[in-house]
PDB file of C-alpha atoms in Angstrom:
ATOM      1  CA  UNK A 160     -14.178   1.958 -14.236  1.00 56.00           C
ATOM      2  CA  UNK A 161     -14.682   0.666 -10.708  1.00 79.00           C
ATOM      3  CA  UNK A 162     -11.074   0.391  -9.614  1.00 94.00           C
ATOM      4  CA  UNK A 163      -8.744  -2.502  -8.871  1.00 97.00           C
ATOM      5  CA  UNK A 164     -10.511  -5.789  -8.219  1.00 97.00           C
ATOM      6  CA  UNK A 165      -9.170  -8.928  -6.565  1.00 98.00           C
ATOM      7  CA  UNK A 166     -10.481 -12.455  -6.371  1.00 98.00           C
ATOM      8  CA  UNK A 167     -11.106 -14.257  -4.112  1.00 98.00           C
ATOM      9  CA  UNK A 168     -11.586 -11.891  -1.205  1.00 97.00           C
ATOM     10  CA  UNK A 169     -10.952 -14.638   1.304  1.00 98.00           C
ATOM     11  CA  UNK A 170      -9.136 -17.963   1.035  1.00 98.00           C
ATOM     12  CA  UNK A 171      -8.703 -20.613   3.682  1.00 98.00           C
ATOM     13  CA  UNK A 172      -6.358 -23.460   2.853  1.00 98.00           C
ATOM     14  CA  UNK A 173      -4.446 -26.225   4.530  1.00 98.00           C
ATOM     15  CA  UNK A 174      -0.692 -26.148   4.874  1.00 98.00           C
ATOM     16  CA  UNK A 175       1.012 -27.609   1.845  1.00 98.00           C
ATOM     17  CA  UNK A 176      -1.726 -26.727  -0.631  1.00 98.00           C
ATOM     18  CA  UNK A 177      -1.257 -24.384  -3.586  1.00 98.00           C
ATOM     19  CA  UNK A 178      -3.320 -21.206  -3.934  1.00 98.00           C
ATOM     20  CA  UNK A 179      -3.742 -18.684  -6.735  1.00 98.00           C
ATOM     21  CA  UNK A 180      -5.025 -15.137  -6.523  1.00 98.00           C
ATOM     22  CA  UNK A 181      -6.172 -12.882  -9.325  1.00 98.00           C
ATOM     23  CA  UNK A 182      -5.924  -9.115  -9.724  1.00 98.00           C
ATOM     24  CA  UNK A 183      -7.635  -6.981 -12.361  1.00 97.00           C
ATOM     25  CA  UNK A 184      -6.086  -3.507 -12.500  1.00 96.00           C
ATOM     26  CA  UNK A 185      -7.722  -0.242 -13.456  1.00 94.00           C
ATOM     27  CA  UNK A 186      -8.216  -0.183 -17.196  1.00 91.00           C
ATOM     28  CA  UNK A 187      -5.217   1.123 -19.128  1.00 83.00           C
ATOM     29  CA  UNK A 188      -2.950   1.123 -16.078  1.00 90.00           C
ATOM     30  CA  UNK A 189       0.308  -0.314 -17.357  1.00 91.00           C
ATOM     31  CA  UNK A 190       1.886  -0.917 -13.942  1.00 93.00           C
ATOM     32  CA  UNK A 191       0.769  -3.564 -11.489  1.00 96.00           C
ATOM     33  CA  UNK A 192       2.116  -4.311  -8.013  1.00 97.00           C
ATOM     34  CA  UNK A 193       1.697  -7.027  -5.408  1.00 97.00           C
ATOM     35  CA  UNK A 194       2.135  -6.311  -1.687  1.00 98.00           C
ATOM     36  CA  UNK A 195       1.640  -8.401   1.430  1.00 97.00           C
ATOM     37  CA  UNK A 196       0.301  -7.044   4.717  1.00 98.00           C
ATOM     38  CA  UNK A 197       0.231  -8.737   8.101  1.00 97.00           C
ATOM     39  CA  UNK A 198      -1.682  -7.546  11.146  1.00 94.00           C
ATOM     40  CA  UNK A 199      -0.345  -4.312  12.602  1.00 94.00           C
ATOM     41  CA  UNK A 200       2.148  -3.788   9.771  1.00 96.00           C
ATOM     42  CA  UNK A 201       2.186  -1.684   6.659  1.00 97.00           C
ATOM     43  CA  UNK A 202       2.107  -3.348   3.230  1.00 98.00           C
ATOM     44  CA  UNK A 203       5.393  -4.905   2.072  1.00 97.00           C
ATOM     45  CA  UNK A 204       6.371  -4.887  -1.584  1.00 96.00           C
ATOM     46  CA  UNK A 205       6.519  -8.257  -3.334  1.00 96.00           C
ATOM     47  CA  UNK A 206       6.765  -7.667  -7.069  1.00 96.00           C
ATOM     48  CA  UNK A 207       6.040  -5.235  -9.894  1.00 93.00           C
ATOM     49  CA  UNK A 208       5.052  -5.502 -13.555  1.00 94.00           C
ATOM     50  CA  UNK A 209       5.191  -2.963 -16.304  1.00 92.00           C
ATOM     51  CA  UNK A 210       2.865  -4.263 -18.972  1.00 92.00           C
ATOM     52  CA  UNK A 211       3.648  -7.998 -19.140  1.00 93.00           C
ATOM     53  CA  UNK A 212       7.253  -7.712 -17.940  1.00 93.00           C
ATOM     54  CA  UNK A 213       8.076  -8.512 -14.326  1.00 93.00           C
ATOM     55  CA  UNK A 214      10.662  -5.834 -13.579  1.00 91.00           C
ATOM     56  CA  UNK A 215      11.298  -6.141  -9.878  1.00 89.00           C
ATOM     57  CA  UNK A 216      10.980  -8.788  -7.174  1.00 91.00           C
ATOM     58  CA  UNK A 217      11.530  -8.452  -3.458  1.00 91.00           C
ATOM     59  CA  UNK A 218      13.738 -10.879  -1.594  1.00 87.00           C
ATOM     60  CA  UNK A 219      10.528 -11.609   0.373  1.00 80.00           C
ATOM     61  CA  UNK A 220       9.304 -13.433  -2.725  1.00 85.00           C
ATOM     62  CA  UNK A 221      10.632 -16.930  -2.155  1.00 89.00           C
ATOM     63  CA  UNK A 222      10.741 -19.526  -4.919  1.00 93.00           C
ATOM     64  CA  UNK A 223       7.360 -20.809  -3.707  1.00 96.00           C
ATOM     65  CA  UNK A 224       5.813 -17.589  -5.007  1.00 97.00           C
ATOM     66  CA  UNK A 225       5.285 -16.881  -8.679  1.00 96.00           C
ATOM     67  CA  UNK A 226       3.486 -14.035 -10.375  1.00 97.00           C
ATOM     68  CA  UNK A 227       2.429 -13.551 -13.955  1.00 96.00           C
ATOM     69  CA  UNK A 228       0.773 -10.873 -16.011  1.00 96.00           C
ATOM     70  CA  UNK A 229      -0.006 -12.369 -19.407  1.00 92.00           C
ATOM     71  CA  UNK A 230      -0.805  -9.846 -22.117  1.00 87.00           C
ATOM     72  CA  UNK A 231      -0.268  -7.006 -19.683  1.00 85.00           C
ATOM     73  CA  UNK A 232      -3.793  -7.113 -18.310  1.00 91.00           C
ATOM     74  CA  UNK A 233      -4.791  -9.113 -15.217  1.00 96.00           C
ATOM     75  CA  UNK A 234      -2.204 -10.711 -12.962  1.00 98.00           C
ATOM     76  CA  UNK A 235      -2.049 -13.887 -10.911  1.00 98.00           C
ATOM     77  CA  UNK A 236      -0.041 -14.629  -7.795  1.00 98.00           C
ATOM     78  CA  UNK A 237       0.494 -18.288  -6.972  1.00 98.00           C
ATOM     79  CA  UNK A 238       1.833 -19.648  -3.709  1.00 98.00           C
ATOM     80  CA  UNK A 239       2.973 -23.267  -3.779  1.00 98.00           C
ATOM     81  CA  UNK A 240       3.199 -25.507  -0.718  1.00 97.00           C
ATOM     82  CA  UNK A 241       1.661 -22.898   1.558  1.00 98.00           C
ATOM     83  CA  UNK A 242       3.009 -22.423   5.070  1.00 97.00           C
ATOM     84  CA  UNK A 243       1.325 -20.890   8.109  1.00 97.00           C
ATOM     85  CA  UNK A 244       3.642 -17.900   7.781  1.00 96.00           C
ATOM     86  CA  UNK A 245       2.037 -17.116   4.430  1.00 97.00           C
ATOM     87  CA  UNK A 246      -1.165 -16.089   6.209  1.00 98.00           C
ATOM     88  CA  UNK A 247      -1.639 -12.412   5.374  1.00 97.00           C
ATOM     89  CA  UNK A 248      -3.590  -9.933   3.281  1.00 98.00           C
ATOM     90  CA  UNK A 249      -2.335  -9.916  -0.304  1.00 98.00           C
ATOM     91  CA  UNK A 250      -2.858  -6.534  -1.922  1.00 98.00           C
ATOM     92  CA  UNK A 251      -2.709  -5.607  -5.573  1.00 98.00           C
ATOM     93  CA  UNK A 252      -2.208  -2.061  -6.818  1.00 97.00           C
ATOM     94  CA  UNK A 253      -2.034  -0.461 -10.229  1.00 95.00           C
ATOM     95  CA  UNK A 254      -0.784   2.809 -11.654  1.00 92.00           C
ATOM     96  CA  UNK A 255       0.030   4.518 -14.880  1.00 85.00           C
ATOM     97  CA  UNK A 256       3.241   6.243 -15.842  1.00 73.00           C
ATOM     98  CA  UNK A 257       3.221   9.742 -14.457  1.00 61.00           C
ATOM     99  CA  UNK A 258       5.314  12.886 -14.285  1.00 58.00           C
ATOM    100  CA  UNK A 259       9.045  12.198 -13.897  1.00 53.00           C
ATOM    101  CA  UNK A 260       8.334   8.533 -13.317  1.00 54.00           C
ATOM    102  CA  UNK A 261       6.125   9.284 -10.347  1.00 61.00           C
ATOM    103  CA  UNK A 262       2.942   7.304 -10.147  1.00 75.00           C
ATOM    104  CA  UNK A 263       0.116   7.062  -7.685  1.00 90.00           C
ATOM    105  CA  UNK A 264      -0.711   3.492  -6.821  1.00 94.00           C
ATOM    106  CA  UNK A 265      -4.342   2.563  -6.326  1.00 96.00           C
ATOM    107  CA  UNK A 266      -5.031  -0.515  -4.264  1.00 97.00           C
ATOM    108  CA  UNK A 267      -7.620  -3.231  -4.519  1.00 98.00           C
ATOM    109  CA  UNK A 268      -9.597  -4.646  -1.586  1.00 97.00           C
ATOM    110  CA  UNK A 269      -7.092  -7.444  -0.994  1.00 98.00           C
ATOM    111  CA  UNK A 270      -7.274 -11.216  -0.627  1.00 98.00           C
ATOM    112  CA  UNK A 271      -7.154 -12.475   2.946  1.00 98.00           C
ATOM    113  CA  UNK A 272      -5.269 -15.806   3.079  1.00 98.00           C
ATOM    114  CA  UNK A 273      -5.487 -18.064   6.103  1.00 98.00           C
ATOM    115  CA  UNK A 274      -3.273 -21.168   6.157  1.00 98.00           C
ATOM    116  CA  UNK A 275      -4.357 -23.773   8.688  1.00 97.00           C
TER     117      UNK A 275
ATOM    118  CA  UNK B  90      16.999   0.734   2.277  1.00 81.00           C
ATOM    119  CA  UNK B  91      14.083   3.147   2.535  1.00 86.00           C
ATOM    120  CA  UNK B  92      12.622   3.413   6.030  1.00 91.00           C
ATOM    121  CA  UNK B  93       9.431   5.012   7.333  1.00 97.00           C
ATOM    122  CA  UNK B  94       8.520   5.509  10.989  1.00 97.00           C
ATOM    123  CA  UNK B  95       5.066   6.712  11.999  1.00 98.00           C
ATOM    124  CA  UNK B  96       4.060   8.123  15.367  1.00 97.00           C
ATOM    125  CA  UNK B  97       2.023   7.838  17.437  1.00 97.00           C
ATOM    126  CA  UNK B  98       1.096   4.221  16.711  1.00 97.00           C
ATOM    127  CA  UNK B  99      -2.392   4.771  18.115  1.00 97.00           C
ATOM    128  CA  UNK B 100      -4.394   7.881  18.917  1.00 97.00           C
ATOM    129  CA  UNK B 101      -7.806   8.410  20.496  1.00 97.00           C
ATOM    130  CA  UNK B 102      -9.431  11.760  19.840  1.00 97.00           C
ATOM    131  CA  UNK B 103     -12.630  13.357  20.945  1.00 97.00           C
ATOM    132  CA  UNK B 104     -14.787  14.516  18.084  1.00 97.00           C
ATOM    133  CA  UNK B 105     -13.630  18.011  17.164  1.00 97.00           C
ATOM    134  CA  UNK B 106     -10.214  17.624  18.823  1.00 97.00           C
ATOM    135  CA  UNK B 107      -7.610  18.457  16.173  1.00 97.00           C
ATOM    136  CA  UNK B 108      -4.299  16.587  16.083  1.00 98.00           C
ATOM    137  CA  UNK B 109      -1.313  15.697  13.890  1.00 98.00           C
ATOM    138  CA  UNK B 110       0.238  12.426  12.770  1.00 98.00           C
ATOM    139  CA  UNK B 111       3.960  12.197  12.087  1.00 98.00           C
ATOM    140  CA  UNK B 112       5.813  10.284   9.379  1.00 98.00           C
ATOM    141  CA  UNK B 113       9.624  10.340   9.538  1.00 98.00           C
ATOM    142  CA  UNK B 114      11.508   8.874   6.612  1.00 96.00           C
ATOM    143  CA  UNK B 115      14.965   7.894   5.454  1.00 92.00           C
ATOM    144  CA  UNK B 116      15.313   7.514   1.732  1.00 89.00           C
ATOM    145  CA  UNK B 117      17.998   7.888  -0.886  1.00 85.00           C
ATOM    146  CA  UNK B 118      16.562  10.624  -3.050  1.00 85.00           C
ATOM    147  CA  UNK B 119      12.894  11.134  -2.252  1.00 88.00           C
ATOM    148  CA  UNK B 120      10.750  10.984  -5.387  1.00 87.00           C
ATOM    149  CA  UNK B 121       7.437  11.098  -3.579  1.00 91.00           C
ATOM    150  CA  UNK B 122       5.693  10.659  -0.243  1.00 95.00           C
ATOM    151  CA  UNK B 123       2.211   9.170  -0.148  1.00 96.00           C
ATOM    152  CA  UNK B 124      -0.558   9.105   2.445  1.00 98.00           C
ATOM    153  CA  UNK B 125      -3.228   6.428   2.427  1.00 98.00           C
ATOM    154  CA  UNK B 126      -6.225   5.707   4.615  1.00 98.00           C
ATOM    155  CA  UNK B 127      -7.054   2.088   5.461  1.00 98.00           C
ATOM    156  CA  UNK B 128     -10.245   0.818   7.060  1.00 97.00           C
ATOM    157  CA  UNK B 129     -10.252  -2.595   8.786  1.00 95.00           C
ATOM    158  CA  UNK B 130     -10.256  -5.477   6.320  1.00 94.00           C
ATOM    159  CA  UNK B 131      -9.956  -3.208   3.295  1.00 96.00           C
ATOM    160  CA  UNK B 132      -7.229  -2.072   0.936  1.00 97.00           C
ATOM    161  CA  UNK B 133      -5.482   1.286   1.364  1.00 98.00           C
ATOM    162  CA  UNK B 134      -7.300   4.269  -0.110  1.00 97.00           C
ATOM    163  CA  UNK B 135      -5.113   6.925  -1.734  1.00 96.00           C
ATOM    164  CA  UNK B 136      -5.203  10.377  -0.103  1.00 96.00           C
ATOM    165  CA  UNK B 137      -2.212  12.537  -1.111  1.00 93.00           C
ATOM    166  CA  UNK B 138       1.098  12.643  -2.934  1.00 94.00           C
ATOM    167  CA  UNK B 139       3.768  15.146  -1.886  1.00 95.00           C
ATOM    168  CA  UNK B 140       6.819  15.652  -4.072  1.00 90.00           C
ATOM    169  CA  UNK B 141       8.989  18.348  -2.523  1.00 91.00           C
ATOM    170  CA  UNK B 142       9.720  20.004   0.804  1.00 93.00           C
ATOM    171  CA  UNK B 143       7.311  22.804   1.603  1.00 95.00           C
ATOM    172  CA  UNK B 144       4.466  21.283  -0.351  1.00 95.00           C
ATOM    173  CA  UNK B 145       1.019  21.084   1.265  1.00 97.00           C
ATOM    174  CA  UNK B 146      -2.187  19.374   0.164  1.00 96.00           C
ATOM    175  CA  UNK B 147      -5.671  19.421   1.656  1.00 97.00           C
ATOM    176  CA  UNK B 148      -8.772  17.288   1.440  1.00 95.00           C
ATOM    177  CA  UNK B 149     -11.748  18.024   3.642  1.00 96.00           C
ATOM    178  CA  UNK B 150     -10.492  17.839   7.252  1.00 97.00           C
ATOM    179  CA  UNK B 151      -7.066  16.480   6.285  1.00 98.00           C
ATOM    180  CA  UNK B 152      -3.945  18.460   5.436  1.00 98.00           C
ATOM    181  CA  UNK B 153      -0.592  16.917   4.557  1.00 98.00           C
ATOM    182  CA  UNK B 154       2.731  18.741   4.739  1.00 98.00           C
ATOM    183  CA  UNK B 155       6.273  17.738   3.834  1.00 97.00           C
ATOM    184  CA  UNK B 156       9.754  18.692   5.025  1.00 94.00           C
ATOM    185  CA  UNK B 157      13.106  17.172   4.096  1.00 91.00           C
ATOM    186  CA  UNK B 158      12.881  14.633   6.924  1.00 93.00           C
ATOM    187  CA  UNK B 159       9.228  14.171   7.772  1.00 97.00           C
ATOM    188  CA  UNK B 160       5.626  14.632   6.818  1.00 98.00           C
ATOM    189  CA  UNK B 161       2.640  15.536   8.943  1.00 98.00           C
ATOM    190  CA  UNK B 162      -1.004  14.680   8.448  1.00 98.00           C
ATOM    191  CA  UNK B 163      -3.111  17.238  10.281  1.00 98.00           C
ATOM    192  CA  UNK B 164      -6.674  16.268  11.143  1.00 98.00           C
ATOM    193  CA  UNK B 165      -8.816  19.310  11.859  1.00 98.00           C
ATOM    194  CA  UNK B 166     -12.029  18.949  13.887  1.00 97.00           C
ATOM    195  CA  UNK B 167     -12.212  15.180  13.289  1.00 97.00           C
ATOM    196  CA  UNK B 168     -15.453  13.275  13.045  1.00 97.00           C
ATOM    197  CA  UNK B 169     -16.063   9.609  13.938  1.00 97.00           C
ATOM    198  CA  UNK B 170     -15.926   8.706  10.236  1.00 97.00           C
ATOM    199  CA  UNK B 171     -12.264   9.797  10.221  1.00 98.00           C
ATOM    200  CA  UNK B 172     -11.477   6.748  12.364  1.00 98.00           C
ATOM    201  CA  UNK B 173      -9.036   4.611  10.374  1.00 98.00           C
ATOM    202  CA  UNK B 174      -5.376   3.672  10.064  1.00 98.00           C
ATOM    203  CA  UNK B 175      -3.373   6.240   8.141  1.00 98.00           C
ATOM    204  CA  UNK B 176      -0.415   4.857   6.227  1.00 98.00           C
ATOM    205  CA  UNK B 177       2.607   6.826   5.031  1.00 98.00           C
ATOM    206  CA  UNK B 178       4.809   5.526   2.221  1.00 97.00           C
ATOM    207  CA  UNK B 179       7.847   6.755   0.314  1.00 94.00           C
ATOM    208  CA  UNK B 180       9.158   6.129  -3.150  1.00 91.00           C
ATOM    209  CA  UNK B 181      12.795   6.952  -3.674  1.00 84.00           C
ATOM    210  CA  UNK B 182      16.052   6.265  -5.329  1.00 74.00           C
ATOM    211  CA  UNK B 183      16.620   5.677  -8.984  1.00 67.00           C
ATOM    212  CA  UNK B 184      14.072   6.070 -11.731  1.00 62.00           C
ATOM    213  CA  UNK B 185      12.487   2.688 -12.197  1.00 64.00           C
ATOM    214  CA  UNK B 186      12.398   1.922  -8.484  1.00 74.00           C
ATOM    215  CA  UNK B 187       8.641   1.974  -8.199  1.00 84.00           C
ATOM    216  CA  UNK B 188       8.123   0.108  -4.958  1.00 90.00           C
ATOM    217  CA  UNK B 189       6.538   1.912  -2.029  1.00 94.00           C
ATOM    218  CA  UNK B 190       8.054   1.525   1.433  1.00 95.00           C
ATOM    219  CA  UNK B 191       5.342   1.836   4.078  1.00 97.00           C
ATOM    220  CA  UNK B 192       5.333   2.661   7.754  1.00 98.00           C
ATOM    221  CA  UNK B 193       3.261   0.656  10.221  1.00 98.00           C
ATOM    222  CA  UNK B 194       0.524   3.263  10.270  1.00 98.00           C
ATOM    223  CA  UNK B 195      -1.192   5.591  12.719  1.00 98.00           C
ATOM    224  CA  UNK B 196      -4.381   4.051  14.100  1.00 98.00           C
ATOM    225  CA  UNK B 197      -6.853   6.842  14.812  1.00 98.00           C
ATOM    226  CA  UNK B 198     -10.088   6.462  16.767  1.00 98.00           C
ATOM    227  CA  UNK B 199     -12.429   9.447  16.968  1.00 98.00           C
ATOM    228  CA  UNK B 200     -14.911   9.232  19.840  1.00 97.00           C
ATOM    229  CA  UNK B 201     -18.297  10.964  19.443  1.00 96.00           C
TER     230      UNK B 201
END
């Protein structure tokens, strides 16, 4: 297994357009996370899936954002009507249930979104 | 709300000059503290997990320690390839709260 993969790696779009990103987690990892990172900041949590169920969403995740994880495998993150403030690196991470609920999250390479 | 503060924000070291990075945290019931390394334009790379005060972990030139209020990442005799941003994150609170709260990072440059 080669780790978490994300596609595309880079996306340039015009304001108002919709974009969709894909994340493929490490095989057999039942937990999948989306984070957003802007320049000079640490990653900020967006949402979390356990298998196919979306269990937690940040208040950062406006109604323009939607995430899915059909069949508990890959996940997609869609942003509708993009705004310039959506420009960021979108990171996906996966983990598996560990000791006492602790889990180590492994990150993918990210998708860099630029909204013009 | 979980909070993480990392200092210094940026650090320039001569090759071989050992130093320490600080991560101070405020969390309701720490379940774990994580250190990651991030190279420019790439995703964070997992380094360590620390679960309880007094715990220490080592990997090559890096050593992470944990107290009840902060964690340190010690870099011993750094090399230029240790140049990166080091991110600290905490996971706390109730079981089922799986989000990580990150600091802004410590940007380290090691000069040959």
